[in-house]
Short mmCIF file of C-alpha atoms and ligand atoms in Angstrom, two decimals:
data_model
loop_
_atom_site.label_atom_id
_atom_site.label_comp_id
_atom_site.label_asym_id
_atom_site.label_seq_id
_atom_site.Cartn_x
_atom_site.Cartn_y
_atom_site.Cartn_z
CA UNK A 1 14.21 -8.22 -0.19
CA UNK A 2 14.54 -11.39 0.19
CA UNK A 3 13.36 -12.83 -3.55
CA UNK A 4 15.91 -10.91 -5.56
CA UNK A 5 19.17 -11.39 -4.89
CA UNK A 6 22.72 -11.60 -6.40
CA UNK A 7 23.97 -15.38 -7.77
CA UNK A 8 27.47 -15.02 -9.42
CA UNK A 9 27.29 -12.03 -10.48
CA UNK A 10 24.04 -11.98 -11.45
CA UNK A 11 21.03 -10.18 -10.28
CA UNK A 12 18.34 -12.88 -9.72
CA UNK A 13 14.03 -12.27 -8.90
CA UNK A 14 13.23 -15.26 -7.49
CA UNK A 15 14.48 -17.64 -10.45
CA UNK A 16 14.61 -15.66 -13.23
CA UNK A 17 17.44 -13.31 -14.55
CA UNK A 18 16.65 -9.54 -13.88
CA UNK A 19 18.64 -8.54 -16.85
CA UNK A 20 16.80 -11.46 -18.75
CA UNK A 21 13.20 -9.94 -17.91
CA UNK A 22 14.54 -6.16 -19.29
CA UNK A 23 16.06 -8.18 -22.21
CA UNK A 24 12.21 -9.70 -22.65
CA UNK A 25 9.90 -6.99 -21.72
CA UNK A 26 12.05 -3.57 -22.72
CA UNK A 27 11.54 -0.96 -19.31
CA UNK A 28 10.54 0.99 -18.00
CA UNK A 29 8.97 -2.65 -16.39
CA UNK A 30 7.94 -3.08 -12.59
CA UNK A 31 7.95 -7.05 -11.87
CA UNK A 32 6.96 -8.49 -8.69
CA UNK A 33 8.21 -11.33 -6.82
CA UNK A 34 4.88 -14.44 -6.00
CA UNK A 35 6.75 -15.99 -3.48
CA UNK A 36 8.14 -12.44 -1.57
CA UNK A 37 3.86 -11.26 -1.77
CA UNK A 38 3.08 -14.33 0.09
CA UNK A 39 5.92 -14.77 2.52
CA UNK A 40 4.72 -10.84 3.17
CA UNK A 41 1.75 -12.17 3.69
CA UNK A 42 2.06 -14.93 5.65
CA UNK A 43 4.96 -13.41 8.42
CA UNK A 44 2.53 -10.24 9.49
CA UNK A 45 -0.47 -13.99 9.44
CA UNK A 46 2.00 -15.87 11.11
CA UNK A 47 2.00 -13.44 13.94
CA UNK A 48 -1.57 -13.03 14.92
CA UNK A 49 -1.96 -16.67 14.69
CA UNK A 50 -3.47 -17.14 18.32
CA UNK A 51 -6.34 -14.39 17.40
CA UNK A 52 -9.25 -14.83 15.16
CA UNK A 53 -8.63 -12.11 12.85
CA UNK A 54 -8.76 -10.58 9.44
CA UNK A 55 -6.27 -9.82 7.42
CA UNK A 56 -7.40 -7.02 3.96
CA UNK A 57 -4.47 -6.10 1.57
CA UNK A 58 -4.87 -3.06 1.20
CA UNK A 59 -4.87 -2.78 -2.69
CA UNK A 60 -4.15 1.19 -3.05
CA UNK A 61 -1.05 -0.15 -2.28
CA UNK A 62 -0.62 -2.37 -5.08
CA UNK A 63 -3.58 -2.52 -7.37
CA UNK A 64 -2.61 -5.67 -10.00
CA UNK A 65 -5.52 -8.12 -9.78
CA UNK A 66 -3.74 -10.03 -10.04
CA UNK A 67 -1.99 -9.97 -7.34
CA UNK A 68 -5.33 -9.20 -5.03
CA UNK A 69 -5.76 -12.23 -6.51
CA UNK A 70 -2.35 -13.62 -5.62
CA UNK A 71 -3.39 -13.17 -1.73
CA UNK A 72 -6.82 -13.66 -1.40
CA UNK A 73 -5.60 -17.20 -2.01
CA UNK A 74 -4.11 -16.62 0.99
CA UNK A 75 -6.87 -15.96 2.34
CA UNK A 76 -6.65 -12.35 2.21
CA UNK A 77 -9.41 -9.47 2.09
CA UNK A 78 -9.67 -6.12 0.51
CA UNK A 79 -9.21 -2.41 2.25
CA UNK A 80 -10.52 -0.67 -0.27
CA UNK A 81 -11.49 3.34 -0.56
CA UNK A 82 -12.73 3.72 -3.52
CA UNK A 83 -15.49 2.35 -5.96
CA UNK A 84 -12.41 2.00 -8.62
CA UNK A 85 -11.06 -0.72 -6.24
CA UNK A 86 -14.27 -2.32 -4.56
CA UNK A 87 -14.65 -3.29 -8.88
CA UNK A 88 -10.70 -4.69 -9.07
CA UNK A 89 -11.49 -6.27 -5.35
CA UNK A 90 -15.22 -8.34 -7.34
CA UNK A 91 -12.89 -8.61 -10.44
CA UNK A 92 -10.77 -11.00 -8.09
CA UNK A 93 -13.60 -12.41 -6.65
CA UNK A 94 -12.26 -11.46 -3.12
CA UNK A 95 -15.76 -11.96 -1.42
CA UNK A 96 -17.41 -9.53 0.02
CA UNK A 97 -17.74 -10.65 3.34
CA UNK A 98 -13.99 -10.10 2.81
CA UNK A 99 -14.00 -6.02 1.66
CA UNK A 100 -13.79 -2.54 4.05
CA UNK A 101 -14.37 0.23 2.60
CA UNK A 102 -12.52 3.72 3.74
CA UNK A 103 -12.31 6.91 2.97
CA UNK A 104 -13.46 10.45 3.55
CA UNK A 105 -15.18 11.20 0.36
CA UNK A 106 -17.32 8.50 -0.01
CA UNK A 107 -19.50 9.78 -2.24
CA UNK A 108 -23.82 8.27 -1.99
CA UNK A 109 -22.67 6.55 -5.39
CA UNK A 110 -20.05 5.09 -4.10
CA UNK A 111 -22.02 4.21 -0.54
CA UNK A 112 -24.79 1.91 -3.44
CA UNK A 113 -22.24 0.89 -5.55
CA UNK A 114 -21.07 -0.99 -2.04
CA UNK A 115 -23.75 -1.94 0.07
CA UNK A 116 -25.59 -3.50 -2.96
CA UNK A 117 -22.24 -5.65 -3.62
CA UNK A 118 -23.10 -6.90 0.41
CA UNK A 119 -19.57 -5.37 1.90
CA UNK A 120 -18.41 -6.34 5.40
CA UNK A 121 -18.38 -2.53 6.88
CA UNK A 122 -18.25 0.32 5.98
CA UNK A 123 -15.01 2.83 8.40
CA UNK A 124 -16.95 6.13 8.01
CA UNK A 125 -14.29 9.05 8.47
CA UNK A 126 -17.43 11.77 9.17
CA UNK A 127 -20.86 11.78 10.44
CA UNK A 128 -22.68 13.87 7.32
CA UNK A 129 -20.80 10.45 5.50
CA UNK A 130 -22.77 8.24 8.48
CA UNK A 131 -26.28 9.92 8.02
CA UNK A 132 -25.67 9.94 4.45
CA UNK A 133 -25.19 5.81 4.50
CA UNK A 134 -27.91 5.13 6.94
CA UNK A 135 -29.90 6.98 4.11
CA UNK A 136 -29.06 5.01 1.32
CA UNK A 137 -29.85 1.54 3.31
CA UNK A 138 -33.45 2.84 4.49
CA UNK A 139 -33.90 3.36 0.26
CA UNK A 140 -32.03 0.05 -0.49
CA UNK A 141 -34.08 -1.77 2.37
CA UNK A 142 -31.33 -2.82 3.88
CA UNK A 143 -28.57 -2.60 6.78
CA UNK A 144 -24.94 -0.92 6.69
CA UNK A 145 -22.89 -2.31 8.63
CA UNK A 146 -19.55 0.25 10.28
CA UNK A 147 -17.04 1.63 12.02
CA UNK A 148 -16.21 4.09 12.86
CA UNK A 149 -12.70 5.18 11.67
CA UNK A 150 -11.93 6.91 15.30
CA UNK A 151 -8.53 9.49 15.03
CA UNK A 152 -6.56 8.90 18.48
CA UNK A 153 -4.22 11.83 17.80
CA UNK A 154 -0.69 9.82 17.65
CA UNK A 155 1.65 10.59 16.48
CA UNK A 156 3.70 7.90 14.11
CA UNK A 157 6.92 8.65 13.51
CA UNK A 158 7.04 8.97 10.22
CA UNK A 159 6.47 11.60 7.00
CA UNK A 160 3.82 14.50 7.56
CA UNK A 161 2.07 13.40 4.26
CA UNK A 162 1.99 9.74 5.44
CA UNK A 163 1.03 10.74 8.69
CA UNK A 164 -2.53 9.78 9.35
CA UNK A 165 -3.85 9.96 12.87
CA UNK A 166 -3.05 13.71 14.19
CA UNK A 167 -5.62 16.28 15.50
CA UNK A 168 -4.95 18.40 11.98
CA UNK A 169 -5.29 15.54 10.01
CA UNK A 170 -8.16 15.20 8.18
CA UNK A 171 -8.86 11.15 9.16
CA UNK A 172 -10.87 9.54 10.88
CA UNK A 173 -13.37 11.16 13.83
CA UNK A 174 -12.37 12.55 16.95
CA UNK A 175 -11.60 10.48 19.84
CA UNK A 176 -12.86 12.49 21.84
CA UNK A 177 -15.78 13.03 20.49
CA UNK A 178 -17.04 9.24 19.47
CA UNK A 179 -18.75 7.72 22.33
CA UNK A 180 -21.60 10.33 22.29
CA UNK A 181 -21.32 9.62 18.78
CA UNK A 182 -21.95 5.62 19.20
CA UNK A 183 -25.23 6.55 21.43
CA UNK A 184 -27.12 8.83 18.74
CA UNK A 185 -26.83 6.37 15.83
CA UNK A 186 -27.87 4.06 17.56
CA UNK A 187 -30.44 5.73 19.07
CA UNK A 188 -31.48 8.11 15.74
CA UNK A 189 -30.33 6.23 12.76
CA UNK A 190 -32.06 2.71 11.81
CA UNK A 191 -30.54 1.30 8.91
CA UNK A 192 -26.89 1.66 10.72
CA UNK A 193 -25.34 -2.12 12.18
CA UNK A 194 -22.84 -0.62 14.42
CA UNK A 195 -19.57 -3.14 14.05
CA UNK A 196 -16.42 -2.23 15.03
CA UNK A 197 -13.52 0.43 15.38
CA UNK A 198 -11.11 1.34 13.15
CA UNK A 199 -8.03 3.41 12.82
CA UNK A 200 -5.51 3.85 11.16
CA UNK A 201 -2.43 6.71 12.26
CA UNK A 202 -0.05 6.13 9.45
CA UNK A 203 2.06 4.74 6.65
CA UNK A 204 5.47 3.43 7.16
CA UNK A 205 5.98 2.50 10.71
CA UNK A 206 8.35 0.74 12.24
CA UNK A 207 8.32 1.87 15.97
CA UNK A 208 5.84 -0.59 18.15
CA UNK A 209 5.03 2.22 20.10
CA UNK A 210 2.86 4.60 18.42
CA UNK A 211 0.44 0.88 17.20
CA UNK A 212 0.64 0.42 21.33
CA UNK A 213 -0.56 3.75 21.95
CA UNK A 214 -3.54 3.90 19.30
CA UNK A 215 -4.49 0.23 20.14
CA UNK A 216 -5.13 1.14 24.42
CA UNK A 217 -6.37 4.47 23.37
CA UNK A 218 -9.44 2.14 21.04
CA UNK A 219 -9.15 -1.00 24.13
CA UNK A 220 -10.31 2.26 26.50
CA UNK A 221 -13.16 3.33 23.51
CA UNK A 222 -14.28 0.12 23.30
CA UNK A 223 -14.82 0.02 27.54
CA UNK A 224 -16.23 2.78 27.73
CA UNK A 225 -19.24 1.88 24.82
CA UNK A 226 -19.46 -1.83 26.29
CA UNK A 227 -21.06 -0.06 29.60
CA UNK A 228 -23.07 1.86 27.90
CA UNK A 229 -24.12 -1.41 26.05
CA UNK A 230 -23.10 -0.97 22.92
CA UNK A 231 -21.15 -4.24 22.17
CA UNK A 232 -18.83 -4.41 19.16
CA UNK A 233 -17.27 -7.16 17.61
CA UNK A 234 -14.29 -5.84 15.71
CA UNK A 235 -11.40 -4.31 16.15
CA UNK A 236 -9.53 -2.73 12.68
CA UNK A 237 -6.01 -2.30 13.55
CA UNK A 238 -5.63 -0.59 10.00
CA UNK A 239 -2.44 -0.78 7.79
CA UNK A 240 1.27 1.26 8.37
CA UNK A 241 4.18 -1.57 9.12
CA UNK A 242 6.98 -0.93 8.12
CA UNK A 243 9.57 -2.12 5.58
CA UNK A 244 13.25 -1.40 5.11
CA UNK A 245 13.81 0.77 2.45
CA UNK A 246 17.63 1.80 3.24
CA UNK A 247 19.85 -1.15 3.50
CA UNK A 248 21.30 0.49 7.50
CA UNK A 249 17.72 0.80 8.41
CA UNK A 250 15.49 -1.35 9.90
CA UNK A 251 11.77 -2.63 9.32
CA UNK A 252 9.11 -2.83 11.77
CA UNK A 253 8.83 -5.53 14.23
CA UNK A 254 6.62 -8.20 13.57
CA UNK A 255 7.08 -10.12 16.34
CA UNK A 256 7.27 -8.05 18.71
CA UNK A 257 4.24 -5.88 16.88
CA UNK A 258 2.94 -9.27 17.08
CA UNK A 259 3.23 -10.20 20.32
CA UNK A 260 1.59 -7.03 21.82
CA UNK A 261 -0.95 -7.10 19.78
CA UNK A 262 -1.36 -10.25 20.83
CA UNK A 263 -1.56 -10.31 24.58
CA UNK A 264 -3.72 -7.33 24.02
CA UNK A 265 -6.32 -8.81 22.01
CA UNK A 266 -5.95 -12.36 23.59
CA UNK A 267 -8.76 -11.78 26.85
CA UNK A 268 -12.19 -10.18 24.48
CA UNK A 269 -13.69 -11.17 22.23
CA UNK A 270 -13.03 -8.75 19.84
CA UNK A 271 -11.61 -10.06 15.92
CA UNK A 272 -9.06 -8.41 14.76
CA UNK A 273 -8.52 -6.95 11.10
CA UNK A 274 -5.68 -4.83 9.97
CA UNK A 275 -5.01 -3.61 6.62
CA UNK A 276 -1.80 -3.53 5.64
CA UNK A 277 -0.42 -3.16 2.21
CA UNK A 278 3.14 -1.68 2.08
CA UNK A 279 4.28 -3.70 4.70
CA UNK A 280 2.60 -7.23 1.67
CA UNK A 281 3.46 -5.48 -2.06
CA UNK A 282 6.72 -2.97 -1.02
CA UNK A 283 9.93 -5.55 -1.08
CA UNK A 284 7.91 -7.55 -4.32
CA UNK A 285 8.28 -5.46 -6.51
CA UNK A 286 11.55 -3.83 -7.94
CA UNK A 287 10.47 -1.19 -10.93
CA UNK A 288 13.83 -2.21 -13.48
CA UNK A 289 14.89 1.07 -15.99
CA UNK A 290 17.60 1.58 -18.50
CA UNK A 291 19.73 4.56 -18.25
CA UNK A 292 19.86 6.41 -21.69
CA UNK A 293 22.49 8.81 -21.44
CA UNK A 294 25.11 9.69 -18.71
CA UNK A 295 24.80 13.72 -18.83
CA UNK A 296 28.22 15.16 -17.28
CA UNK A 297 27.97 19.16 -16.16
CA UNK A 298 30.57 20.83 -13.95
CA UNK A 299 29.20 19.85 -11.12
CA UNK A 300 27.43 17.19 -11.11
CA UNK A 301 27.07 13.57 -12.96
CA UNK A 302 23.61 12.20 -14.37
CA UNK A 303 22.54 9.69 -14.72
CA UNK A 304 19.28 9.51 -17.06
CA UNK A 305 16.37 6.55 -16.87
CA UNK A 306 14.29 5.76 -19.43
CA UNK A 307 11.91 5.50 -16.52
CA UNK A 308 10.92 8.57 -14.01
CA UNK A 309 8.66 10.46 -12.38
CA UNK A 310 5.55 9.18 -13.81
CA UNK A 311 6.33 5.31 -12.67
CA UNK A 312 7.41 6.51 -8.96
CA UNK A 313 7.16 9.51 -7.58
CA UNK A 314 7.80 8.59 -4.09
CA UNK A 315 11.33 10.28 -3.76
CA UNK A 316 10.12 13.53 -5.60
CA UNK A 317 6.39 13.36 -2.99
CA UNK A 318 7.53 11.83 0.09
CA UNK A 319 11.86 11.93 0.04
CA UNK A 320 11.73 8.24 -0.20
CA UNK A 321 14.81 6.66 -0.77
CA UNK A 322 14.67 3.81 -3.15
CA UNK A 323 17.70 1.23 -3.30
CA UNK A 324 19.38 1.19 -6.58
CA UNK A 325 20.92 -1.61 -8.24
CA UNK A 326 22.82 -1.52 -11.75
CA UNK A 327 22.89 -4.95 -13.15
CA UNK A 328 26.38 -4.18 -14.93
CA UNK A 329 29.04 -5.00 -11.73
CA UNK A 330 32.21 -1.94 -11.39
CA UNK A 331 34.58 -1.54 -9.02
CA UNK A 332 34.94 2.00 -10.04
CA UNK A 333 32.16 4.45 -8.02
CA UNK A 334 30.79 7.82 -9.82
CA UNK A 335 28.20 10.18 -8.53
CA UNK A 336 25.02 10.34 -9.93
CA UNK A 337 21.68 12.24 -9.16
CA UNK A 338 19.88 9.67 -10.62
CA UNK A 339 16.82 11.35 -13.76
CA UNK A 340 14.27 10.80 -15.93
CA UNK A 341 13.41 12.62 -18.67
CA UNK A 342 10.29 14.04 -17.27
CA UNK A 343 9.88 18.67 -17.44
CA UNK A 344 10.58 18.87 -14.41
CA UNK A 345 13.89 19.04 -11.58
CA UNK A 346 11.02 16.99 -8.99
CA UNK A 347 12.17 14.25 -11.82
CA UNK A 348 14.05 11.80 -9.56
CA UNK A 349 14.95 8.60 -7.95
CA UNK A 350 17.99 9.00 -6.37
CA UNK A 351 20.73 12.64 -6.17
CA UNK A 352 23.88 12.45 -4.93
CA UNK A 353 24.43 8.63 -4.72
CA UNK A 354 27.41 6.63 -5.27
CA UNK A 355 26.87 4.03 -7.46
CA UNK A 356 29.06 1.99 -9.19
CA UNK A 357 29.96 3.52 -13.08
CA UNK A 358 27.42 3.33 -15.55
CA UNK A 359 27.03 3.55 -18.66
CA UNK A 360 24.73 4.41 -21.76
CA UNK A 361 22.65 0.53 -21.67
CA UNK A 362 22.67 -0.41 -18.60
CA UNK A 363 19.83 -1.59 -16.59
CA UNK A 364 19.44 -0.06 -12.77
CA UNK A 365 17.11 -2.40 -10.46
CA UNK A 366 15.07 0.09 -8.13
CA UNK A 367 14.19 -2.04 -4.73
CA UNK A 368 11.24 -1.09 -2.70
CA UNK A 369 8.83 -0.34 -5.32
CA UNK A 370 5.95 -2.48 -5.16
CA UNK A 371 3.82 -0.26 -2.53
CA UNK A 372 3.09 2.94 -3.67
CA UNK A 373 4.59 2.24 -7.34
CA UNK A 374 3.31 1.39 -10.73
CA UNK A 375 -0.26 2.31 -8.99
CA UNK A 376 0.34 5.95 -8.48
CA UNK A 377 1.87 5.93 -11.24
CA UNK A 378 0.55 8.51 -14.47
CA UNK A 379 0.75 9.15 -17.81
CA UNK A 380 2.06 12.83 -17.50
CA UNK A 381 4.11 13.99 -20.25
CA UNK A 382 1.76 11.66 -22.37
CA UNK A 383 4.62 8.97 -21.48
CA UNK A 384 2.27 5.52 -21.81
CA UNK A 385 2.51 3.27 -18.38
CA UNK A 386 5.11 0.50 -17.37
CA UNK A 387 4.40 -3.09 -18.09
CA UNK A 388 3.61 -5.39 -14.57
CA UNK A 389 5.91 -8.44 -14.40
CA UNK A 390 4.86 -11.65 -11.56
CA UNK A 391 7.66 -14.16 -11.16
CA UNK A 392 6.60 -16.61 -10.44
CA UNK A 393 10.13 -19.51 -9.65
CA UNK A 394 11.35 -19.75 -13.54
CA UNK A 395 8.24 -18.65 -14.51
CA UNK A 396 7.64 -14.85 -15.79
CA UNK A 397 4.07 -13.51 -16.59
CA UNK A 398 2.90 -10.41 -18.50
CA UNK A 399 -0.27 -9.46 -15.42
CA UNK A 400 -0.36 -6.01 -17.69
CA UNK A 401 -0.17 -5.20 -21.38
CA UNK A 402 3.23 -1.21 -20.61
CA UNK A 403 0.82 1.27 -22.76
CA UNK A 404 0.52 1.80 -25.79
CA UNK A 405 0.67 5.60 -28.33
CA UNK A 406 -2.83 5.11 -28.79
CA UNK A 407 -3.91 3.88 -25.04
CA UNK A 408 -2.70 7.43 -24.13
CA UNK A 409 -5.38 8.90 -26.30
CA UNK A 410 -8.12 6.56 -26.52
CA UNK A 411 -11.43 8.27 -23.98
CA UNK A 412 -10.58 11.34 -25.62
CA UNK A 413 -13.41 12.42 -27.54
CA UNK A 414 -12.61 14.48 -31.79
C1 LIG B 501 -3.44 3.20 3.70
C2 LIG B 501 -4.16 2.81 4.00
C3 LIG B 501 -3.89 1.71 4.59
C4 LIG B 501 -2.33 1.33 4.14
O1 LIG B 501 -1.49 1.45 4.42
P1 LIG B 501 0.10 0.89 4.55
O2 LIG B 501 1.54 2.25 5.03
O3 LIG B 501 0.92 1.14 3.48
O4 LIG B 501 0.32 -0.94 5.13
C5 LIG B 501 -4.13 0.72 5.27
N1 LIG B 501 -5.24 1.05 5.31
C6 LIG B 501 -5.84 2.34 4.91
C7 LIG B 501 -7.45 2.82 5.66
C8 LIG B 501 -4.87 3.41 4.34
O5 LIG B 501 -6.04 4.17 3.78
#
């Protein structure tokens, strides 16, 4: 993460001391760097400048309205996967014609909400879904722009829980039958406007080749459709751009990605849509936590923190690595399991991690927590959700209040 650095032995996010943030706002605390969000967005954008393009931030990665607004100001649209996300995108004043909607289980209510909001298009994942969209568009006397989400059967070489473009995954429609489906839609579904082709093969992909294989397959499909008189306006290559989590592992080479995509699309009339999420938000956020106790057993040392799996579920859900830095330096090293207070053995951030020695009361920064961090957090064990802070230069802004006990029970009826 470029905007989180040590200066004179103290950790800073942009120009603010991380320790000061912990003391001012309390822990657990999510902190995002505005500069990092903008820089990551523009790294993708700048590497595609030869192309007609729309970058739709995948808001499930980091859904705070203030974060969406920052990216909107850079020109981003939104990739949404639910009615709730549409509501958020509209609250952030994202133009509806920059919103694309994916997901295998869109309900009739959600489809109607999206049509009435005049979003750019639906990325459709099944035949019954397309039939329902056609029916609802007819009822509303409008036409629905769609892309079919193609499942290209490409291995993204990523964790099995975040691979989405293989035949056995629930996502998309097999590329083998998609051409016939488009022809059928054109013939039979009057309220559907065929607009694009979509594919999203998975997340945290650090190699170019899976994207290239998927893109080649999709371009072949588009050529085949062209021959049958079906002209495609947009090609959506989804998200999936991988970031650096481990100090010795490399992120995707965004320059090479840009070159590969640009060379294949430069001489075509297609508009490119991308849906990056993790690449923009992942290394723009950290989770700060305080060590409550250090507990020693005969076999292990546990650093027990005030953050838990309900705040950041990635380690236990995806066996994900997050780099962890104690804010206080120490020359002595120890091995710890870093765990939260939740009543689950799966409640951990790291196992057997060597760290500078920590004590009760010390703060830890859990890095690369900006994507799929707060947005996947829950109230499990009746734990109020953490606060969210945005850092902008030497300013810090509270963008989500820490939840209270009253918040926990608010919707319950007694
Ligand atoms: C989750 C998702 C994305 C974002 O993926 P990242 O790996 O975070 O970039 C993009 N498109 C769709 C359809 C998704 O479901």
